Amino acid sequence: MRTDLYTGHDYFNMDDLLTEEHKLIRDAAREWVKKEVSPIIEDAAENQVFPQHLLPGLGAIGAFGPYIPEQYGGAGLDQISYGLIMQELERCDSGLRSTASVQSSLVMYPIWKYGSEEQKMKYLPKLGTGEWIGCFGLTEPDHGSNPGGMTTSYVEDGDDVILNGAKMWISNAPFAQIAVVWAKNEAGRIHGVIVERGMEGFSTPTMKGKWSLRASDTGELIFDNVRVPKANILTEKSGLGAPLGCLDSARYGIAWGAIGAALDCYDTALRYSKERMQFGKPIAAFQLQQKKLAEMITEITKAQLLTLRLGQLRNEGKSTSAQISMAKRNNVDMAITVAREARQMLGAMGIMNEYPIMRHMMNLESVITYEGTHDIHLLITGMDITGENAFK
Ligand code: TGC
Ligand code: FAD
């Protein structure tokens, strides 16, 4: 990869709406990414491996549990800070942001919101520093968009439960110390269960062969009569609403992250278009290329404003799940479109790993599918505005 020259783009002076603390947090994340991740990210993607040596650094910049209170090992920041960190991570790579999203919103959040004081004190501080990594098991081989149909289940046995089933497509599963697993009890009610690596009958095979999100480790979670202490069950909330509540937080982070990926593609294409000469002129001087760039920055700017407003609503505790769905869907779709247009602007160079665009484009194919597909988020909006459920 070339030297990372990214500087950020703020066409509607959005920085004026941020606090000094927001800007400091964003700039610190940006500098860390440039120094520690940009030089190695293409190799990581090529080798299909998440660079685990980055975990303490992610903890240090506040990427693990940004909005979790400091007493539990989080950074105690607001929702906009969380979003800005996700934007900076995904500006480099969606897989990097994925690791932070899963750790913060899908592992620390449910323990913080639905766990006991003992569980919070046992797990959250280690997760906050990155000493421990967690993963989130909701999707199953036969239940993706419809997680309510899950078959992973447990039965009680004295002070323990016995867990059976399988989860698939789980980010960070191959190296996580703990998994927050969603399973049905004997009454068919969904609960979160913290499963620890080393428990007998628990395995986490790696899934290889992805052309997308290659710098993120994805795996299965297999439970073969795993004995888990009842003390590991998250008891403060049950039902499908419990995992979906975590997804609200993660989807909000993705809405910011996708802007980061789009900004990096736009930044790369803009710079290239000023340097690349054809027919005696920089290609930036041709109307067709200007149309692409003008439309990119217009769509990025609209997404930035939508998402900042969503962050304000989240800070006030007023955002709805449907608003989050709209932002996630819009921003990821916008980022894929920007990536495709940017790639064309680089001509043949656009397919090379010397530039980040093709990697972003492939990554975003996962981002548009996970945490609720593009179609599912449209149906959530449709149901919200009409009152009619078109899922079933
Ligand atoms: P439905 O009957 O609508 O709802 C069941 C219960 O859940 C409540 N609820 C929510 N609660 C909190 N937040 C939300 N966003 C909620 N949406 C619904 C709802 O009120 C109800 O509560 P109650 O008390 O009445 O029981 O459920 P449904 O079975 O019809 O499904 C609805 C649907 C399709 C929208 C939902 O299942 C869905 O979102 N499906 C998509 C699945 C998904 O997003 N999976 C993500 C897996 S994790 C992942 O991808 C991580 S990627 C990580 C990375 O690397 O970044
Ligand atoms: P399906 O549900 O089979 O959908 C297939 C197609 O049918 C889609 O286009 C969908 O939009 C459409 N469809 C489905 N239902 C409807 C409907 N009612 N109406 C109209 N169209 C419909 N999951 C986790 O639990 N934890 C993780 O950490 C995690 N990480 C992931 C990492 C990666 C790289 C990927 C790719 C996925 C990850 N997932 C994870 C799984 C992800 O959440 C699911 O892939 C996603 O929810 C979609 O499920 P599915 O792939 O089974 O698709």
Short mmCIF file of C-alpha atoms and ligand atoms in Angstrom, two decimals:
data_model
loop_
_atom_site.label_atom_id
_atom_site.label_comp_id
_atom_site.label_asym_id
_atom_site.label_seq_id
_atom_site.Cartn_x
_atom_site.Cartn_y
_atom_site.Cartn_z
CA MET A 1 0.00 0.00 0.00
CA ARG A 2 1.10 3.55 -0.69
CA THR A 3 1.73 5.99 2.16
CA ASP A 4 -1.63 6.72 3.76
CA LEU A 5 -2.26 10.37 2.82
CA TYR A 6 -5.92 10.49 3.92
CA THR A 7 -7.00 13.79 5.48
CA GLY A 8 -10.80 13.64 5.77
CA HIS A 9 -13.57 15.46 3.90
CA ASP A 10 -16.14 17.72 5.52
CA TYR A 11 -18.10 19.49 2.79
CA PHE A 12 -20.85 20.85 5.05
CA ASN A 13 -18.61 21.89 7.98
CA MET A 14 -19.87 19.09 10.15
CA ASP A 15 -16.86 19.62 12.41
CA ASP A 16 -18.57 22.77 13.68
CA LEU A 17 -21.21 20.50 15.22
CA LEU A 18 -18.62 18.35 17.02
CA THR A 19 -17.04 19.08 20.39
CA GLU A 20 -13.29 19.46 20.88
CA GLU A 21 -13.35 16.05 22.58
CA HIS A 22 -15.03 14.45 19.55
CA LYS A 23 -12.35 15.84 17.26
CA LEU A 24 -9.52 14.74 19.54
CA ILE A 25 -10.91 11.21 19.73
CA ARG A 26 -11.40 11.01 15.97
CA ASP A 27 -7.95 12.39 15.21
CA ALA A 28 -6.28 10.03 17.70
CA ALA A 29 -8.03 7.06 16.11
CA ARG A 30 -7.01 8.30 12.64
CA GLU A 31 -3.36 8.70 13.60
CA TRP A 32 -3.26 5.28 15.26
CA VAL A 33 -4.78 3.66 12.19
CA LYS A 34 -2.32 5.37 9.86
CA LYS A 35 0.68 4.36 11.94
CA GLU A 36 -0.27 0.85 13.01
CA VAL A 37 -2.77 -0.54 10.52
CA SER A 38 -2.46 1.10 7.09
CA PRO A 39 1.04 -0.33 6.49
CA ILE A 40 -0.09 -3.92 7.15
CA ILE A 41 -3.73 -4.10 6.11
CA GLU A 42 -3.22 -5.27 2.53
CA ASP A 43 -1.04 -8.16 3.70
CA ALA A 44 -3.59 -9.11 6.36
CA ALA A 45 -6.36 -9.16 3.75
CA GLU A 46 -4.23 -11.10 1.32
CA ASN A 47 -3.34 -13.67 4.01
CA GLN A 48 -6.91 -13.91 5.35
CA VAL A 49 -5.94 -13.15 8.91
CA PHE A 50 -6.92 -10.61 11.53
CA PRO A 51 -3.74 -8.99 12.96
CA GLN A 52 -4.22 -9.87 16.61
CA HIS A 53 -1.25 -7.79 17.74
CA LEU A 54 -3.52 -4.75 17.16
CA LEU A 55 -5.90 -5.67 19.99
CA PRO A 56 -4.18 -3.73 22.83
CA GLY A 57 -3.92 -0.68 20.57
CA LEU A 58 -7.62 -0.85 19.77
CA GLY A 59 -8.28 -0.96 23.51
CA ALA A 60 -5.99 2.02 24.08
CA ILE A 61 -7.78 4.28 21.56
CA GLY A 62 -11.12 3.48 23.23
CA ALA A 63 -12.46 1.28 20.42
CA PHE A 64 -13.59 -1.46 22.83
CA GLY A 65 -16.68 -0.32 24.71
CA PRO A 66 -16.43 3.41 23.88
CA TYR A 67 -19.75 4.17 25.59
CA ILE A 68 -19.50 1.59 28.38
CA PRO A 69 -18.92 3.35 31.76
CA GLU A 70 -15.31 3.61 32.86
CA GLN A 71 -16.03 1.70 36.09
CA TYR A 72 -16.54 -1.38 33.89
CA GLY A 73 -13.48 -0.82 31.73
CA GLY A 74 -15.16 1.14 28.92
CA ALA A 75 -14.16 4.61 27.76
CA GLY A 76 -17.28 6.39 29.09
CA LEU A 77 -17.74 8.36 25.86
CA ASP A 78 -20.90 9.44 24.06
CA GLN A 79 -22.52 7.88 21.01
CA ILE A 80 -21.00 10.34 18.55
CA SER A 81 -17.50 9.51 19.80
CA TYR A 82 -18.32 5.82 19.33
CA GLY A 83 -19.46 6.56 15.78
CA LEU A 84 -16.39 8.59 14.93
CA ILE A 85 -14.07 5.80 16.11
CA MET A 86 -15.99 3.29 13.95
CA GLN A 87 -15.71 5.68 10.98
CA GLU A 88 -11.94 5.93 11.37
CA LEU A 89 -11.48 2.17 11.72
CA GLU A 90 -13.59 1.34 8.67
CA ARG A 91 -11.87 4.10 6.73
CA CYS A 92 -8.98 1.64 6.86
CA ASP A 93 -10.85 -1.67 6.70
CA SER A 94 -14.33 -3.02 7.48
CA GLY A 95 -12.78 -6.03 9.23
CA LEU A 96 -10.98 -3.78 11.69
CA ARG A 97 -14.26 -2.03 12.47
CA SER A 98 -16.03 -5.38 12.71
CA THR A 99 -13.73 -6.50 15.50
CA ALA A 100 -14.46 -3.33 17.44
CA SER A 101 -18.21 -3.48 16.70
CA VAL A 102 -18.52 -7.06 17.87
CA GLN A 103 -16.46 -6.48 21.01
CA SER A 104 -18.28 -3.26 21.95
CA SER A 105 -21.88 -3.67 20.87
CA LEU A 106 -22.35 -7.41 20.67
CA VAL A 107 -20.25 -8.65 23.61
CA MET A 108 -19.66 -5.81 26.11
CA TYR A 109 -23.10 -4.24 25.56
CA PRO A 110 -25.18 -7.36 26.40
CA ILE A 111 -23.01 -8.13 29.44
CA TRP A 112 -23.38 -4.51 30.59
CA LYS A 113 -27.13 -4.29 29.88
CA TYR A 114 -28.36 -7.82 30.62
CA GLY A 115 -25.66 -9.21 32.95
CA SER A 116 -25.22 -9.41 36.73
CA GLU A 117 -22.74 -7.25 38.63
CA GLU A 118 -20.47 -10.31 39.00
CA GLN A 119 -20.51 -10.92 35.24
CA LYS A 120 -19.78 -7.26 34.53
CA MET A 121 -16.79 -7.21 36.89
CA LYS A 122 -15.47 -10.53 35.63
CA TYR A 123 -15.60 -9.85 31.90
CA LEU A 124 -15.91 -6.17 31.01
CA PRO A 125 -12.54 -4.78 32.20
CA LYS A 126 -10.58 -7.47 30.32
CA LEU A 127 -12.72 -6.94 27.20
CA GLY A 128 -12.19 -3.18 27.42
CA THR A 129 -8.41 -3.48 27.15
CA GLY A 130 -8.48 -6.19 24.50
CA GLU A 131 -6.85 -8.71 26.83
CA TRP A 132 -9.92 -10.85 26.14
CA ILE A 133 -11.88 -10.92 22.89
CA GLY A 134 -15.47 -11.97 22.58
CA CYS A 135 -17.76 -13.03 19.75
CA PHE A 136 -21.54 -13.01 19.26
CA GLY A 137 -23.39 -16.13 18.17
CA LEU A 138 -26.84 -15.46 16.77
CA THR A 139 -26.83 -16.72 13.15
CA GLU A 140 -27.24 -20.45 12.52
CA PRO A 141 -26.77 -22.48 9.35
CA ASP A 142 -30.56 -22.55 8.80
CA HIS A 143 -31.49 -19.27 10.50
CA GLY A 144 -29.91 -16.06 9.22
CA SER A 145 -32.47 -13.31 8.61
CA ASN A 146 -34.90 -15.20 10.84
CA PRO A 147 -32.94 -15.69 14.08
CA GLY A 148 -36.16 -16.29 16.02
CA GLY A 149 -36.26 -19.76 14.46
CA MET A 150 -32.94 -20.77 16.10
CA THR A 151 -32.57 -24.35 17.28
CA THR A 152 -29.53 -23.97 19.58
CA SER A 153 -30.91 -24.78 23.02
CA TYR A 154 -30.06 -25.79 26.57
CA VAL A 155 -31.57 -27.90 29.33
CA GLU A 156 -31.02 -27.42 33.05
CA ASP A 157 -28.85 -29.84 35.01
CA GLY A 158 -28.33 -28.82 38.64
CA ASP A 159 -26.24 -25.64 38.84
CA ASP A 160 -25.42 -25.92 35.12
CA VAL A 161 -27.11 -26.01 31.76
CA ILE A 162 -26.22 -28.36 28.90
CA LEU A 163 -25.94 -26.51 25.61
CA ASN A 164 -26.32 -28.05 22.12
CA GLY A 165 -26.41 -26.57 18.64
CA ALA A 166 -24.30 -24.62 16.15
CA LYS A 167 -23.75 -21.05 15.03
CA MET A 168 -22.22 -19.99 11.74
CA TRP A 169 -20.57 -16.90 10.23
CA ILE A 170 -19.31 -15.71 13.60
CA SER A 171 -16.77 -12.85 13.52
CA ASN A 172 -13.73 -13.39 15.77
CA ALA A 173 -14.93 -16.90 16.75
CA PRO A 174 -11.61 -18.61 15.93
CA PHE A 175 -9.65 -16.69 18.57
CA ALA A 176 -12.23 -15.34 21.01
CA GLN A 177 -11.91 -16.22 24.69
CA ILE A 178 -15.68 -15.96 25.22
CA ALA A 179 -18.81 -16.18 23.10
CA VAL A 180 -22.14 -14.53 23.89
CA VAL A 181 -24.44 -17.21 22.51
CA TRP A 182 -28.19 -16.90 21.99
CA ALA A 183 -30.05 -20.10 22.78
CA LYS A 184 -33.53 -21.28 23.76
CA ASN A 185 -34.30 -22.67 27.21
CA GLU A 186 -36.66 -25.57 27.82
CA ALA A 187 -39.64 -23.21 27.56
CA GLY A 188 -38.41 -21.99 24.14
CA ARG A 189 -37.41 -18.54 25.49
CA ILE A 190 -34.20 -16.99 24.07
CA HIS A 191 -31.41 -16.15 26.55
CA GLY A 192 -27.81 -15.00 26.23
CA VAL A 193 -25.25 -17.49 27.57
CA ILE A 194 -21.55 -16.72 28.05
CA VAL A 195 -19.55 -19.69 26.81
CA GLU A 196 -15.83 -19.74 27.57
CA ARG A 197 -13.07 -21.24 25.43
CA GLY A 198 -11.91 -24.47 27.00
CA MET A 199 -15.37 -25.67 28.06
CA GLU A 200 -15.61 -29.31 27.04
CA GLY A 201 -17.58 -29.87 23.82
CA PHE A 202 -17.14 -26.26 22.61
CA SER A 203 -15.20 -25.76 19.36
CA THR A 204 -14.72 -22.85 16.94
CA PRO A 205 -13.68 -24.04 13.46
CA THR A 206 -12.41 -21.32 11.12
CA MET A 207 -14.36 -20.57 7.91
CA LYS A 208 -11.99 -19.97 5.00
CA GLY A 209 -12.60 -18.98 1.39
CA LYS A 210 -14.11 -15.50 1.84
CA TRP A 211 -13.45 -12.95 -0.91
CA SER A 212 -14.76 -10.30 1.48
CA LEU A 213 -13.76 -9.15 4.97
CA ARG A 214 -10.58 -11.14 4.62
CA ALA A 215 -8.78 -9.25 7.40
CA SER A 216 -11.37 -10.55 9.85
CA ASP A 217 -11.48 -14.11 11.19
CA THR A 218 -14.86 -15.79 10.77
CA GLY A 219 -15.83 -19.13 12.25
CA GLU A 220 -18.44 -21.50 13.52
CA LEU A 221 -19.43 -22.16 17.12
CA ILE A 222 -20.20 -25.82 17.81
CA PHE A 223 -21.81 -26.89 21.09
CA ASP A 224 -21.77 -30.60 21.76
CA ASN A 225 -23.27 -31.12 25.22
CA VAL A 226 -21.36 -28.16 26.63
CA ARG A 227 -21.81 -27.83 30.40
CA VAL A 228 -22.13 -24.13 31.26
CA PRO A 229 -22.69 -22.82 34.81
CA LYS A 230 -26.07 -21.13 35.27
CA ALA A 231 -24.04 -18.18 36.56
CA ASN A 232 -23.06 -17.54 32.92
CA ILE A 233 -26.64 -16.86 31.75
CA LEU A 234 -27.57 -13.22 31.11
CA THR A 235 -30.76 -12.97 33.14
CA GLU A 236 -31.80 -9.31 32.94
CA LYS A 237 -33.46 -9.59 29.50
CA SER A 238 -34.74 -12.51 27.45
CA GLY A 239 -36.56 -13.05 24.16
CA LEU A 240 -35.49 -12.08 20.63
CA GLY A 241 -35.55 -8.42 21.67
CA ALA A 242 -32.36 -9.05 23.72
CA PRO A 243 -30.04 -9.85 20.79
CA LEU A 244 -31.88 -7.38 18.56
CA GLY A 245 -31.18 -4.66 21.13
CA CYS A 246 -27.45 -5.36 20.74
CA LEU A 247 -27.84 -5.19 16.98
CA ASP A 248 -29.29 -1.67 17.27
CA SER A 249 -26.00 -0.53 18.78
CA ALA A 250 -23.83 -2.41 16.28
CA ARG A 251 -25.88 -1.28 13.26
CA TYR A 252 -25.53 2.33 14.42
CA GLY A 253 -21.72 1.85 14.49
CA ILE A 254 -21.83 0.36 10.98
CA ALA A 255 -23.72 3.42 9.71
CA TRP A 256 -20.70 5.51 10.74
CA GLY A 257 -18.20 2.91 9.60
CA ALA A 258 -19.58 2.77 6.06
CA ILE A 259 -19.03 6.52 5.76
CA GLY A 260 -15.37 5.88 6.57
CA ALA A 261 -15.02 3.32 3.76
CA ALA A 262 -16.74 5.70 1.33
CA LEU A 263 -14.49 8.60 2.39
CA ASP A 264 -11.38 6.54 1.76
CA CYS A 265 -12.57 5.55 -1.74
CA TYR A 266 -13.51 9.14 -2.57
CA ASP A 267 -10.22 10.48 -1.18
CA THR A 268 -8.24 7.98 -3.25
CA ALA A 269 -10.17 8.68 -6.45
CA LEU A 270 -9.97 12.46 -6.03
CA ARG A 271 -6.21 12.37 -5.49
CA TYR A 272 -5.67 9.96 -8.39
CA SER A 273 -7.85 12.00 -10.76
CA LYS A 274 -5.66 15.08 -10.22
CA GLU A 275 -2.47 13.15 -10.97
CA ARG A 276 -3.50 10.83 -13.79
CA MET A 277 -2.98 12.44 -17.21
CA GLN A 278 -4.86 11.33 -20.34
CA PHE A 279 -5.33 13.24 -23.58
CA GLY A 280 -2.95 15.86 -22.19
CA LYS A 281 -5.09 16.69 -19.15
CA PRO A 282 -5.59 15.35 -15.63
CA ILE A 283 -8.67 13.11 -15.75
CA ALA A 284 -10.17 15.37 -13.03
CA ALA A 285 -10.67 17.94 -15.81
CA PHE A 286 -13.14 15.72 -17.70
CA GLN A 287 -16.82 16.27 -16.99
CA LEU A 288 -17.61 12.56 -16.68
CA GLN A 289 -15.02 12.15 -13.91
CA GLN A 290 -16.23 15.31 -12.16
CA LYS A 291 -19.79 13.93 -12.22
CA LYS A 292 -18.61 10.82 -10.41
CA LEU A 293 -16.68 12.84 -7.79
CA ALA A 294 -19.47 15.39 -7.30
CA GLU A 295 -22.05 12.65 -6.79
CA MET A 296 -19.77 10.80 -4.39
CA ILE A 297 -19.21 13.78 -2.10
CA THR A 298 -22.91 14.70 -2.28
CA GLU A 299 -23.98 11.22 -1.12
CA ILE A 300 -21.22 11.07 1.53
CA THR A 301 -22.30 14.46 2.88
CA LYS A 302 -25.98 13.43 3.07
CA ALA A 303 -24.95 10.27 4.95
CA GLN A 304 -22.73 12.26 7.33
CA LEU A 305 -25.58 14.59 8.27
CA LEU A 306 -28.13 11.78 8.65
CA THR A 307 -25.76 9.84 10.87
CA LEU A 308 -24.70 12.76 13.02
CA ARG A 309 -28.39 13.49 13.69
CA LEU A 310 -28.89 9.82 14.57
CA GLY A 311 -25.97 10.12 17.00
CA GLN A 312 -27.61 13.12 18.65
CA LEU A 313 -30.85 11.16 19.01
CA ARG A 314 -28.96 8.23 20.51
CA ASN A 315 -27.23 10.53 22.98
CA GLU A 316 -30.69 11.73 24.03
CA GLY A 317 -32.03 8.15 24.20
CA LYS A 318 -34.59 8.99 21.51
CA SER A 319 -33.49 6.99 18.47
CA THR A 320 -35.70 4.20 17.14
CA SER A 321 -34.63 0.84 15.73
CA ALA A 322 -36.24 1.81 12.42
CA GLN A 323 -34.14 4.99 12.22
CA ILE A 324 -31.01 2.90 12.78
CA SER A 325 -32.09 0.47 10.04
CA MET A 326 -32.56 3.34 7.60
CA ALA A 327 -29.09 4.74 8.34
CA LYS A 328 -27.34 1.35 8.14
CA ARG A 329 -29.05 0.49 4.87
CA ASN A 330 -28.55 3.87 3.25
CA ASN A 331 -24.93 4.31 4.25
CA VAL A 332 -23.71 0.84 3.28
CA ASP A 333 -25.46 1.08 -0.07
CA MET A 334 -23.98 4.55 -0.56
CA ALA A 335 -20.49 3.26 0.29
CA ILE A 336 -20.72 0.35 -2.17
CA THR A 337 -21.82 2.73 -4.93
CA VAL A 338 -18.97 5.12 -4.11
CA ALA A 339 -16.47 2.24 -4.08
CA ARG A 340 -17.65 0.96 -7.48
CA GLU A 341 -17.47 4.42 -9.07
CA ALA A 342 -14.09 5.15 -7.46
CA ARG A 343 -12.69 1.87 -8.73
CA GLN A 344 -13.66 2.75 -12.28
CA MET A 345 -11.98 6.13 -11.96
CA LEU A 346 -8.64 4.43 -11.35
CA GLY A 347 -8.97 2.35 -14.50
CA ALA A 348 -6.81 -0.78 -14.34
CA MET A 349 -5.01 0.53 -11.26
CA GLY A 350 -8.37 0.29 -9.45
CA ILE A 351 -8.11 -3.48 -9.22
CA MET A 352 -4.64 -3.41 -7.61
CA ASN A 353 -3.87 -3.74 -3.91
CA GLU A 354 -1.65 -0.68 -4.20
CA TYR A 355 -4.93 1.19 -3.66
CA PRO A 356 -7.56 0.31 -1.04
CA ILE A 357 -10.68 0.61 -3.22
CA MET A 358 -11.14 -2.98 -4.38
CA ARG A 359 -10.65 -4.22 -0.81
CA HIS A 360 -13.30 -1.79 0.48
CA MET A 361 -15.63 -2.83 -2.33
CA MET A 362 -15.30 -6.51 -1.47
CA ASN A 363 -15.58 -5.84 2.27
CA LEU A 364 -18.79 -3.89 1.82
CA GLU A 365 -20.43 -6.96 0.26
CA SER A 366 -20.28 -8.49 3.76
CA VAL A 367 -21.35 -5.29 5.47
CA ILE A 368 -24.46 -5.04 3.28
CA THR A 369 -25.38 -8.60 4.34
CA TYR A 370 -24.50 -8.85 8.03
CA GLU A 371 -26.33 -7.19 10.88
CA GLY A 372 -29.50 -7.45 8.76
CA THR A 373 -29.44 -7.58 4.97
CA HIS A 374 -30.25 -4.65 2.69
CA ASP A 375 -33.69 -6.23 2.09
CA ILE A 376 -34.41 -6.81 5.78
CA HIS A 377 -33.69 -3.16 6.64
CA LEU A 378 -35.98 -2.01 3.83
CA LEU A 379 -38.74 -4.23 5.26
CA ILE A 380 -38.13 -2.74 8.73
CA THR A 381 -38.66 0.74 7.26
CA GLY A 382 -41.68 -0.52 5.32
CA MET A 383 -43.25 -1.97 8.45
CA ASP A 384 -42.51 1.18 10.42
CA ILE A 385 -44.24 3.50 7.96
CA THR A 386 -47.18 1.25 7.00
CA GLY A 387 -47.76 -0.81 10.13
CA GLU A 388 -47.81 -3.91 7.89
CA ASN A 389 -45.37 -6.80 8.47
CA ALA A 390 -44.03 -8.06 5.11
CA PHE A 391 -41.43 -10.45 6.62
CA LYS A 392 -43.74 -13.38 7.06
P1 TGC B 1 -40.28 -9.52 15.86
O1 TGC B 1 -41.50 -10.31 16.20
O2 TGC B 1 -40.42 -8.33 14.97
O3 TGC B 1 -39.55 -9.04 17.18
C1 TGC B 1 -39.26 -9.94 18.24
C2 TGC B 1 -39.06 -9.11 19.50
O4 TGC B 1 -37.91 -8.27 19.32
C3 TGC B 1 -38.28 -6.88 19.45
N1 TGC B 1 -37.47 -6.13 18.48
C4 TGC B 1 -36.42 -5.40 18.84
N2 TGC B 1 -35.92 -5.12 20.05
C5 TGC B 1 -34.82 -4.33 20.10
N3 TGC B 1 -34.22 -3.85 19.00
C6 TGC B 1 -34.70 -4.13 17.75
N4 TGC B 1 -34.06 -3.68 16.67
C7 TGC B 1 -35.86 -4.93 17.64
N5 TGC B 1 -36.58 -5.41 16.60
C8 TGC B 1 -37.57 -6.15 17.13
C9 TGC B 1 -39.77 -6.86 19.13
O5 TGC B 1 -40.40 -5.75 19.71
C10 TGC B 1 -40.21 -8.17 19.77
O6 TGC B 1 -40.27 -7.98 21.18
P2 TGC B 1 -41.36 -8.77 22.06
O7 TGC B 1 -41.14 -8.23 23.43
O8 TGC B 1 -42.69 -8.41 21.47
O9 TGC B 1 -41.01 -10.22 21.91
O10 TGC B 1 -39.21 -10.53 15.28
P3 TGC B 1 -39.18 -11.31 13.91
O11 TGC B 1 -38.92 -12.74 14.24
O12 TGC B 1 -40.37 -10.98 13.08
O13 TGC B 1 -37.87 -10.73 13.20
C11 TGC B 1 -37.76 -9.39 12.87
C12 TGC B 1 -36.47 -9.12 12.06
C13 TGC B 1 -36.53 -9.85 10.74
C14 TGC B 1 -36.43 -7.62 11.80
C15 TGC B 1 -35.23 -9.53 12.85
O14 TGC B 1 -35.24 -10.84 13.18
C16 TGC B 1 -33.95 -9.15 12.19
O15 TGC B 1 -33.46 -8.05 12.40
N6 TGC B 1 -33.30 -10.06 11.37
C17 TGC B 1 -31.98 -9.84 10.85
C18 TGC B 1 -31.01 -10.72 11.59
C19 TGC B 1 -29.69 -10.03 11.86
O16 TGC B 1 -29.55 -8.85 11.76
N7 TGC B 1 -28.70 -10.83 12.26
C20 TGC B 1 -27.45 -10.27 12.61
C21 TGC B 1 -26.57 -11.32 13.23
S1 TGC B 1 -25.18 -10.64 14.09
C22 TGC B 1 -24.17 -10.10 12.87
O17 TGC B 1 -24.46 -10.11 11.73
C23 TGC B 1 -22.89 -9.59 13.34
S2 TGC B 1 -21.84 -9.09 12.08
C24 TGC B 1 -20.61 -8.57 13.08
C25 TGC B 1 -19.54 -7.79 12.46
O18 TGC B 1 -18.55 -8.42 12.03
O19 TGC B 1 -19.62 -6.53 12.48
P1 FAD B 2 -30.63 -15.41 4.42
O1 FAD B 2 -31.40 -15.06 5.63
O2 FAD B 2 -30.69 -16.83 3.96
O3 FAD B 2 -31.09 -14.46 3.23
C1 FAD B 2 -30.84 -14.77 1.85
C2 FAD B 2 -31.54 -13.68 1.01
O4 FAD B 2 -32.96 -13.73 1.24
C3 FAD B 2 -31.09 -12.27 1.37
O5 FAD B 2 -30.99 -11.50 0.21
C4 FAD B 2 -32.22 -11.75 2.25
O6 FAD B 2 -32.35 -10.34 2.18
C5 FAD B 2 -33.42 -12.45 1.63
N1 FAD B 2 -34.52 -12.61 2.59
C6 FAD B 2 -34.53 -13.30 3.76
N2 FAD B 2 -35.71 -13.18 4.38
C7 FAD B 2 -36.47 -12.39 3.61
C8 FAD B 2 -37.79 -11.88 3.72
N3 FAD B 2 -38.58 -12.13 4.78
N4 FAD B 2 -38.26 -11.10 2.72
C9 FAD B 2 -37.48 -10.79 1.65
N5 FAD B 2 -36.23 -11.25 1.47
C10 FAD B 2 -35.72 -12.03 2.46
N6 FAD B 2 -23.83 -13.50 12.47
C11 FAD B 2 -23.67 -13.55 13.82
O7 FAD B 2 -24.56 -13.99 14.55
N7 FAD B 2 -22.51 -13.11 14.41
C12 FAD B 2 -21.47 -12.62 13.68
O8 FAD B 2 -20.45 -12.24 14.24
C13 FAD B 2 -21.60 -12.58 12.25
N8 FAD B 2 -20.56 -12.18 11.49
C14 FAD B 2 -20.65 -12.25 10.13
C15 FAD B 2 -19.53 -11.99 9.35
C16 FAD B 2 -19.59 -12.10 7.97
C17 FAD B 2 -18.36 -11.88 7.14
C18 FAD B 2 -20.82 -12.42 7.34
C19 FAD B 2 -20.92 -12.50 5.84
C20 FAD B 2 -21.93 -12.70 8.10
C21 FAD B 2 -21.86 -12.64 9.50
N9 FAD B 2 -22.96 -12.99 10.30
C22 FAD B 2 -22.83 -13.03 11.68
C23 FAD B 2 -24.18 -13.53 9.70
C24 FAD B 2 -25.10 -12.48 9.11
O9 FAD B 2 -25.75 -11.74 10.11
C25 FAD B 2 -26.10 -13.19 8.20
O10 FAD B 2 -25.39 -13.64 7.07
C26 FAD B 2 -27.26 -12.30 7.79
O11 FAD B 2 -28.09 -12.02 8.90
C27 FAD B 2 -28.10 -12.91 6.66
O12 FAD B 2 -28.40 -14.25 6.91
P2 FAD B 2 -28.13 -15.35 5.75
O13 FAD B 2 -26.75 -15.18 5.27
O14 FAD B 2 -28.50 -16.67 6.34
O15 FAD B 2 -29.10 -14.98 4.59
#
